[in-house]
C-alpha positions as protocol buffer text, in pm:
chain_id: "A"
residue {
  index: 1
  type: UNK
  ca { x: 4109 y: 1749 z: -1240 }
}
residue {
  index: 2
  type: UNK
  ca { x: 3831 y: 1835 z: -1485 }
}
residue {
  index: 3
  type: UNK
  ca { x: 3640 y: 1518 z: -1385 }
}
residue {
  index: 4
  type: UNK
  ca { x: 3652 y: 1621 z: -1019 }
}
residue {
  index: 5
  type: UNK
  ca { x: 3523 y: 1972 z: -1102 }
}
residue {
  index: 6
  type: UNK
  ca { x: 3239 y: 1827 z: -1309 }
}
residue {
  index: 7
  type: UNK
  ca { x: 3144 y: 1587 z: -1029 }
}
residue {
  index: 8
  type: UNK
  ca { x: 3153 y: 1858 z: -761 }
}
residue {
  index: 9
  type: UNK
  ca { x: 2924 y: 2075 z: -974 }
}
residue {
  index: 10
  type: UNK
  ca { x: 2679 y: 1787 z: -1007 }
}
residue {
  index: 11
  type: UNK
  ca { x: 2637 y: 1760 z: -628 }
}
residue {
  index: 12
  type: UNK
  ca { x: 2511 y: 2116 z: -581 }
}
residue {
  index: 13
  type: UNK
  ca { x: 2163 y: 2101 z: -429 }
}
residue {
  index: 14
  type: UNK
  ca { x: 2181 y: 1730 z: -344 }
}
residue {
  index: 15
  type: UNK
  ca { x: 2085 y: 1583 z: -10 }
}
residue {
  index: 16
  type: UNK
  ca { x: 2329 y: 1362 z: 176 }
}
residue {
  index: 17
  type: UNK
  ca { x: 2142 y: 1037 z: 254 }
}
residue {
  index: 18
  type: UNK
  ca { x: 2303 y: 1000 z: 597 }
}
residue {
  index: 19
  type: UNK
  ca { x: 2258 y: 1352 z: 734 }
}
residue {
  index: 20
  type: UNK
  ca { x: 1993 y: 1532 z: 936 }
}
residue {
  index: 21
  type: UNK
  ca { x: 1718 y: 1645 z: 701 }
}
residue {
  index: 22
  type: UNK
  ca { x: 1703 y: 1329 z: 495 }
}
residue {
  index: 23
  type: UNK
  ca { x: 1711 y: 1107 z: 803 }
}
residue {
  index: 24
  type: UNK
  ca { x: 1426 y: 1302 z: 968 }
}
residue {
  index: 25
  type: UNK
  ca { x: 1229 y: 1297 z: 641 }
}
residue {
  index: 26
  type: UNK
  ca { x: 1266 y: 920 z: 612 }
}
residue {
  index: 27
  type: UNK
  ca { x: 1158 y: 876 z: 975 }
}
residue {
  index: 28
  type: UNK
  ca { x: 844 y: 1083 z: 913 }
}
residue {
  index: 29
  type: UNK
  ca { x: 770 y: 876 z: 602 }
}
residue {
  index: 30
  type: UNK
  ca { x: 822 y: 557 z: 803 }
}
residue {
  index: 31
  type: UNK
  ca { x: 541 y: 666 z: 1036 }
}
residue {
  index: 32
  type: UNK
  ca { x: 316 y: 747 z: 739 }
}
residue {
  index: 33
  type: UNK
  ca { x: 398 y: 411 z: 578 }
}
residue {
  index: 34
  type: UNK
  ca { x: 302 y: 227 z: 896 }
}
residue {
  index: 35
  type: UNK
  ca { x: -24 y: 424 z: 910 }
}
residue {
  index: 36
  type: UNK
  ca { x: -111 y: 358 z: 546 }
}
residue {
  index: 37
  type: UNK
  ca { x: -23 y: -12 z: 569 }
}
residue {
  index: 38
  type: UNK
  ca { x: -251 y: -54 z: 870 }
}
residue {
  index: 39
  type: UNK
  ca { x: -541 y: 167 z: 762 }
}
residue {
  index: 40
  type: UNK
  ca { x: -541 y: 92 z: 387 }
}
residue {
  index: 41
  type: UNK
  ca { x: -618 y: -279 z: 409 }
}
residue {
  index: 42
  type: UNK
  ca { x: -874 y: -209 z: 683 }
}
residue {
  index: 43
  type: UNK
  ca { x: -1053 y: 46 z: 464 }
}
residue {
  index: 44
  type: UNK
  ca { x: -1046 y: -191 z: 169 }
}
residue {
  index: 45
  type: UNK
  ca { x: -1160 y: -503 z: 358 }
}
residue {
  index: 46
  type: UNK
  ca { x: -1446 y: -337 z: 543 }
}
residue {
  index: 47
  type: UNK
  ca { x: -1529 y: -79 z: 273 }
}
residue {
  index: 48
  type: UNK
  ca { x: -1476 y: 207 z: 518 }
}
residue {
  index: 49
  type: UNK
  ca { x: -1420 y: 533 z: 330 }
}
residue {
  index: 50
  type: UNK
  ca { x: -1194 y: 806 z: 458 }
}
residue {
  index: 51
  type: UNK
  ca { x: -1428 y: 1088 z: 551 }
}
residue {
  index: 52
  type: UNK
  ca { x: -1371 y: 1459 z: 597 }
}
residue {
  index: 53
  type: UNK
  ca { x: -1045 y: 1522 z: 782 }
}
residue {
  index: 54
  type: UNK
  ca { x: -914 y: 1168 z: 728 }
}
residue {
  index: 55
  type: UNK
  ca { x: -970 y: 1202 z: 352 }
}
residue {
  index: 56
  type: UNK
  ca { x: -764 y: 1523 z: 351 }
}
residue {
  index: 57
  type: UNK
  ca { x: -499 y: 1362 z: 573 }
}
residue {
  index: 58
  type: UNK
  ca { x: -464 y: 1063 z: 339 }
}
residue {
  index: 59
  type: UNK
  ca { x: -441 y: 1293 z: 36 }
}
residue {
  index: 60
  type: UNK
  ca { x: -169 y: 1484 z: 220 }
}
residue {
  index: 61
  type: UNK
  ca { x: 13 y: 1154 z: 281 }
}
residue {
  index: 62
  type: UNK
  ca { x: -1 y: 1077 z: -92 }
}
residue {
  index: 63
  type: UNK
  ca { x: 128 y: 1429 z: -163 }
}
residue {
  index: 64
  type: UNK
  ca { x: 418 y: 1372 z: 76 }
}
residue {
  index: 65
  type: UNK
  ca { x: 505 y: 1052 z: -109 }
}
residue {
  index: 66
  type: UNK
  ca { x: 503 y: 1255 z: -431 }
}
residue {
  index: 67
  type: UNK
  ca { x: 744 y: 1503 z: -269 }
}
residue {
  index: 68
  type: UNK
  ca { x: 955 y: 1204 z: -165 }
}
residue {
  index: 69
  type: UNK
  ca { x: 982 y: 1100 z: -530 }
}
residue {
  index: 70
  type: UNK
  ca { x: 1121 y: 1445 z: -612 }
}
residue {
  index: 71
  type: UNK
  ca { x: 1361 y: 1429 z: -316 }
}
residue {
  index: 72
  type: UNK
  ca { x: 1488 y: 1088 z: -425 }
}
residue {
  index: 73
  type: UNK
  ca { x: 1599 y: 1236 z: -756 }
}
residue {
  index: 74
  type: UNK
  ca { x: 1797 y: 1490 z: -552 }
}
residue {
  index: 75
  type: UNK
  ca { x: 1952 y: 1260 z: -292 }
}
residue {
  index: 76
  type: UNK
  ca { x: 2298 y: 1114 z: -333 }
}
residue {
  index: 77
  type: UNK
  ca { x: 2336 y: 745 z: -255 }
}
residue {
  index: 78
  type: UNK
  ca { x: 2605 y: 499 z: -154 }
}
residue {
  index: 79
  type: UNK
  ca { x: 2690 y: 243 z: -421 }
}
residue {
  index: 80
  type: UNK
  ca { x: 2792 y: -118 z: -359 }
}
residue {
  index: 81
  type: UNK
  ca { x: 3150 y: -9 z: -286 }
}
residue {
  index: 82
  type: UNK
  ca { x: 3020 y: 232 z: -18 }
}
residue {
  index: 83
  type: UNK
  ca { x: 3114 y: 534 z: -229 }
}
residue {
  index: 84
  type: UNK
  ca { x: 2883 y: 833 z: -222 }
}
residue {
  index: 85
  type: UNK
  ca { x: 2743 y: 885 z: -573 }
}
residue {
  index: 86
  type: UNK
  ca { x: 2668 y: 1251 z: -645 }
}
residue {
  index: 87
  type: UNK
  ca { x: 2632 y: 1244 z: -1022 }
}
residue {
  index: 88
  type: UNK
  ca { x: 2272 y: 1344 z: -1098 }
}
residue {
  index: 89
  type: UNK
  ca { x: 2246 y: 1117 z: -1401 }
}
residue {
  index: 90
  type: UNK
  ca { x: 2364 y: 815 z: -1202 }
}
residue {
  index: 91
  type: UNK
  ca { x: 2125 y: 905 z: -918 }
}
residue {
  index: 92
  type: UNK
  ca { x: 1833 y: 922 z: -1160 }
}
residue {
  index: 93
  type: UNK
  ca { x: 1925 y: 596 z: -1333 }
}
residue {
  index: 94
  type: UNK
  ca { x: 1966 y: 421 z: -999 }
}
residue {
  index: 95
  type: UNK
  ca { x: 1629 y: 544 z: -873 }
}
residue {
  index: 96
  type: UNK
  ca { x: 1453 y: 470 z: -1203 }
}
residue {
  index: 97
  type: UNK
  ca { x: 1592 y: 116 z: -1203 }
}
residue {
  index: 98
  type: UNK
  ca { x: 1355 y: 2 z: -927 }
}
residue {
  index: 99
  type: UNK
  ca { x: 1222 y: 223 z: -645 }
}
residue {
  index: 100
  type: UNK
  ca { x: 1074 y: 494 z: -868 }
}
residue {
  index: 101
  type: UNK
  ca { x: 816 y: 262 z: -1021 }
}
residue {
  index: 102
  type: UNK
  ca { x: 701 y: 127 z: -684 }
}
residue {
  index: 103
  type: UNK
  ca { x: 690 y: 478 z: -540 }
}
residue {
  index: 104
  type: UNK
  ca { x: 494 y: 610 z: -837 }
}
residue {
  index: 105
  type: UNK
  ca { x: 236 y: 331 z: -834 }
}
residue {
  index: 106
  type: UNK
  ca { x: 191 y: 349 z: -459 }
}
residue {
  index: 107
  type: UNK
  ca { x: 139 y: 726 z: -474 }
}
residue {
  index: 108
  type: UNK
  ca { x: -159 y: 719 z: -712 }
}
residue {
  index: 109
  type: UNK
  ca { x: -461 y: 850 z: -515 }
}
residue {
  index: 110
  type: UNK
  ca { x: -686 y: 566 z: -628 }
}
residue {
  index: 111
  type: UNK
  ca { x: -976 y: 661 z: -399 }
}
residue {
  index: 112
  type: UNK
  ca { x: -988 y: 1010 z: -548 }
}
residue {
  index: 113
  type: UNK
  ca { x: -982 y: 866 z: -901 }
}
residue {
  index: 114
  type: UNK
  ca { x: -1261 y: 619 z: -817 }
}
residue {
  index: 115
  type: UNK
  ca { x: -1473 y: 899 z: -671 }
}
residue {
  index: 116
  type: UNK
  ca { x: -1413 y: 1124 z: -971 }
}
residue {
  index: 117
  type: UNK
  ca { x: -1529 y: 858 z: -1222 }
}
residue {
  index: 118
  type: UNK
  ca { x: -1822 y: 757 z: -1001 }
}
residue {
  index: 119
  type: UNK
  ca { x: -1710 y: 398 z: -945 }
}
residue {
  index: 120
  type: UNK
  ca { x: -1845 y: 244 z: -628 }
}
residue {
  index: 121
  type: UNK
  ca { x: -1810 y: -99 z: -471 }
}
residue {
  index: 122
  type: UNK
  ca { x: -2177 y: -179 z: -536 }
}
residue {
  index: 123
  type: UNK
  ca { x: -2145 y: -148 z: -915 }
}
residue {
  index: 124
  type: UNK
  ca { x: -2161 y: -489 z: -1076 }
}
residue {
  index: 125
  type: UNK
  ca { x: -2162 y: -436 z: -1452 }
}
residue {
  index: 126
  type: UNK
  ca { x: -1887 y: -632 z: -1627 }
}
residue {
  index: 127
  type: UNK
  ca { x: -1652 y: -347 z: -1721 }
}
residue {
  index: 128
  type: UNK
  ca { x: -1701 y: -164 z: -1392 }
}
residue {
  index: 129
  type: UNK
  ca { x: -1647 y: -483 z: -1194 }
}
residue {
  index: 130
  type: UNK
  ca { x: -1316 y: -547 z: -1371 }
}
residue {
  index: 131
  type: UNK
  ca { x: -1213 y: -185 z: -1314 }
}
residue {
  index: 132
  type: UNK
  ca { x: -1306 y: -217 z: -946 }
}
residue {
  index: 133
  type: UNK
  ca { x: -1088 y: -529 z: -914 }
}
residue {
  index: 134
  type: UNK
  ca { x: -802 y: -342 z: -1081 }
}
residue {
  index: 135
  type: UNK
  ca { x: -835 y: -50 z: -841 }
}
residue {
  index: 136
  type: UNK
  ca { x: -821 y: -290 z: -547 }
}
residue {
  index: 137
  type: UNK
  ca { x: -499 y: -431 z: -689 }
}
residue {
  index: 138
  type: UNK
  ca { x: -357 y: -79 z: -717 }
}
residue {
  index: 139
  type: UNK
  ca { x: -455 y: -16 z: -354 }
}
residue {
  index: 140
  type: UNK
  ca { x: -262 y: -326 z: -253 }
}
residue {
  index: 141
  type: UNK
  ca { x: 40 y: -192 z: -440 }
}
residue {
  index: 142
  type: UNK
  ca { x: 53 y: 75 z: -169 }
}
residue {
  index: 143
  type: UNK
  ca { x: 169 y: -206 z: 59 }
}
residue {
  index: 144
  type: UNK
  ca { x: 494 y: -212 z: -141 }
}
residue {
  index: 145
  type: UNK
  ca { x: 587 y: 83 z: 78 }
}
residue {
  index: 146
  type: UNK
  ca { x: 665 y: -181 z: 339 }
}
residue {
  index: 147
  type: UNK
  ca { x: 970 y: -273 z: 131 }
}
residue {
  index: 148
  type: UNK
  ca { x: 1085 y: 87 z: 157 }
}
residue {
  index: 149
  type: UNK
  ca { x: 1029 y: 74 z: 531 }
}
residue {
  index: 150
  type: UNK
  ca { x: 1240 y: -241 z: 552 }
}
residue {
  index: 151
  type: UNK
  ca { x: 1518 y: -74 z: 350 }
}
residue {
  index: 152
  type: UNK
  ca { x: 1501 y: 230 z: 578 }
}
residue {
  index: 153
  type: UNK
  ca { x: 1541 y: 21 z: 895 }
}
residue {
  index: 154
  type: UNK
  ca { x: 1823 y: -176 z: 734 }
}
residue {
  index: 155
  type: UNK
  ca { x: 2001 y: 152 z: 657 }
}
residue {
  index: 156
  type: UNK
  ca { x: 1953 y: 268 z: 1018 }
}
residue {
  index: 157
  type: UNK
  ca { x: 2105 y: -56 z: 1140 }
}
residue {
  index: 158
  type: UNK
  ca { x: 2400 y: -36 z: 898 }
}
residue {
  index: 159
  type: UNK
  ca { x: 2470 y: 321 z: 1012 }
}
residue {
  index: 160
  type: UNK
  ca { x: 2465 y: 203 z: 1377 }
}
residue {
  index: 161
  type: UNK
  ca { x: 2174 y: 434 z: 1457 }
}
residue {
  index: 162
  type: UNK
  ca { x: 1955 y: 150 z: 1578 }
}
residue {
  index: 163
  type: UNK
  ca { x: 2013 y: -216 z: 1659 }
}
residue {
  index: 164
  type: UNK
  ca { x: 1709 y: -408 z: 1536 }
}
residue {
  index: 165
  type: UNK
  ca { x: 1811 y: -722 z: 1723 }
}
residue {
  index: 166
  type: UNK
  ca { x: 1810 y: -530 z: 2051 }
}
residue {
  index: 167
  type: UNK
  ca { x: 1470 y: -381 z: 1969 }
}
residue {
  index: 168
  type: UNK
  ca { x: 1334 y: -721 z: 1871 }
}
residue {
  index: 169
  type: UNK
  ca { x: 1439 y: -893 z: 2192 }
}
residue {
  index: 170
  type: UNK
  ca { x: 1402 y: -610 z: 2441 }
}
residue {
  index: 171
  type: UNK
  ca { x: 1217 y: -737 z: 2747 }
}
residue {
  index: 172
  type: UNK
  ca { x: 892 y: -566 z: 2838 }
}
residue {
  index: 173
  type: UNK
  ca { x: 1000 y: -534 z: 3200 }
}
residue {
  index: 174
  type: UNK
  ca { x: 1308 y: -338 z: 3297 }
}
residue {
  index: 175
  type: UNK
  ca { x: 1596 y: -550 z: 3421 }
}
residue {
  index: 176
  type: UNK
  ca { x: 1614 y: -601 z: 3797 }
}
residue {
  index: 177
  type: UNK
  ca { x: 1836 y: -360 z: 3989 }
}
residue {
  index: 178
  type: UNK
  ca { x: 2184 y: -480 z: 4076 }
}
residue {
  index: 179
  type: UNK
  ca { x: 2216 y: -636 z: 4421 }
}
residue {
  index: 180
  type: UNK
  ca { x: 2315 y: -391 z: 4691 }
}
residue {
  index: 181
  type: UNK
  ca { x: 2613 y: -469 z: 4912 }
}
């Protein structure tokens, strides 16, 4: 009885991973992940900086990923036995075991850091060149968000919200109408 009381107290203020707000949040993040995975490599390959409004938008995206880190510490999860885990300590340990580190690294606003230390792509001194290569690696770490996107779509499929096989093989033309008698 005492164990149940302690566990019910630990779920106060937690988000249910399969209900409204969290599902809508994850869908919004999925759109941002797709954007960042398309635009990030383009910006890096062609050395196209994010200017004015786009710079602010991309900082906002990084801020939303930071908020997502906080939300993940406050979201229950289903364990391997499909039991909803609401113990805050277990939630934190589960998140810290893998996703937290990818989320944290991919949230670092590397462009802002590079601008603040005055590092530009044209710098070719030894130490700055090595630092530039390291920052490019960190930018590529942002692509790890694709793994989160894959996990999100897998969860949608498991919850019977979407059938990825149907989406994958959906014909571009609508099916012909049934024959009239």
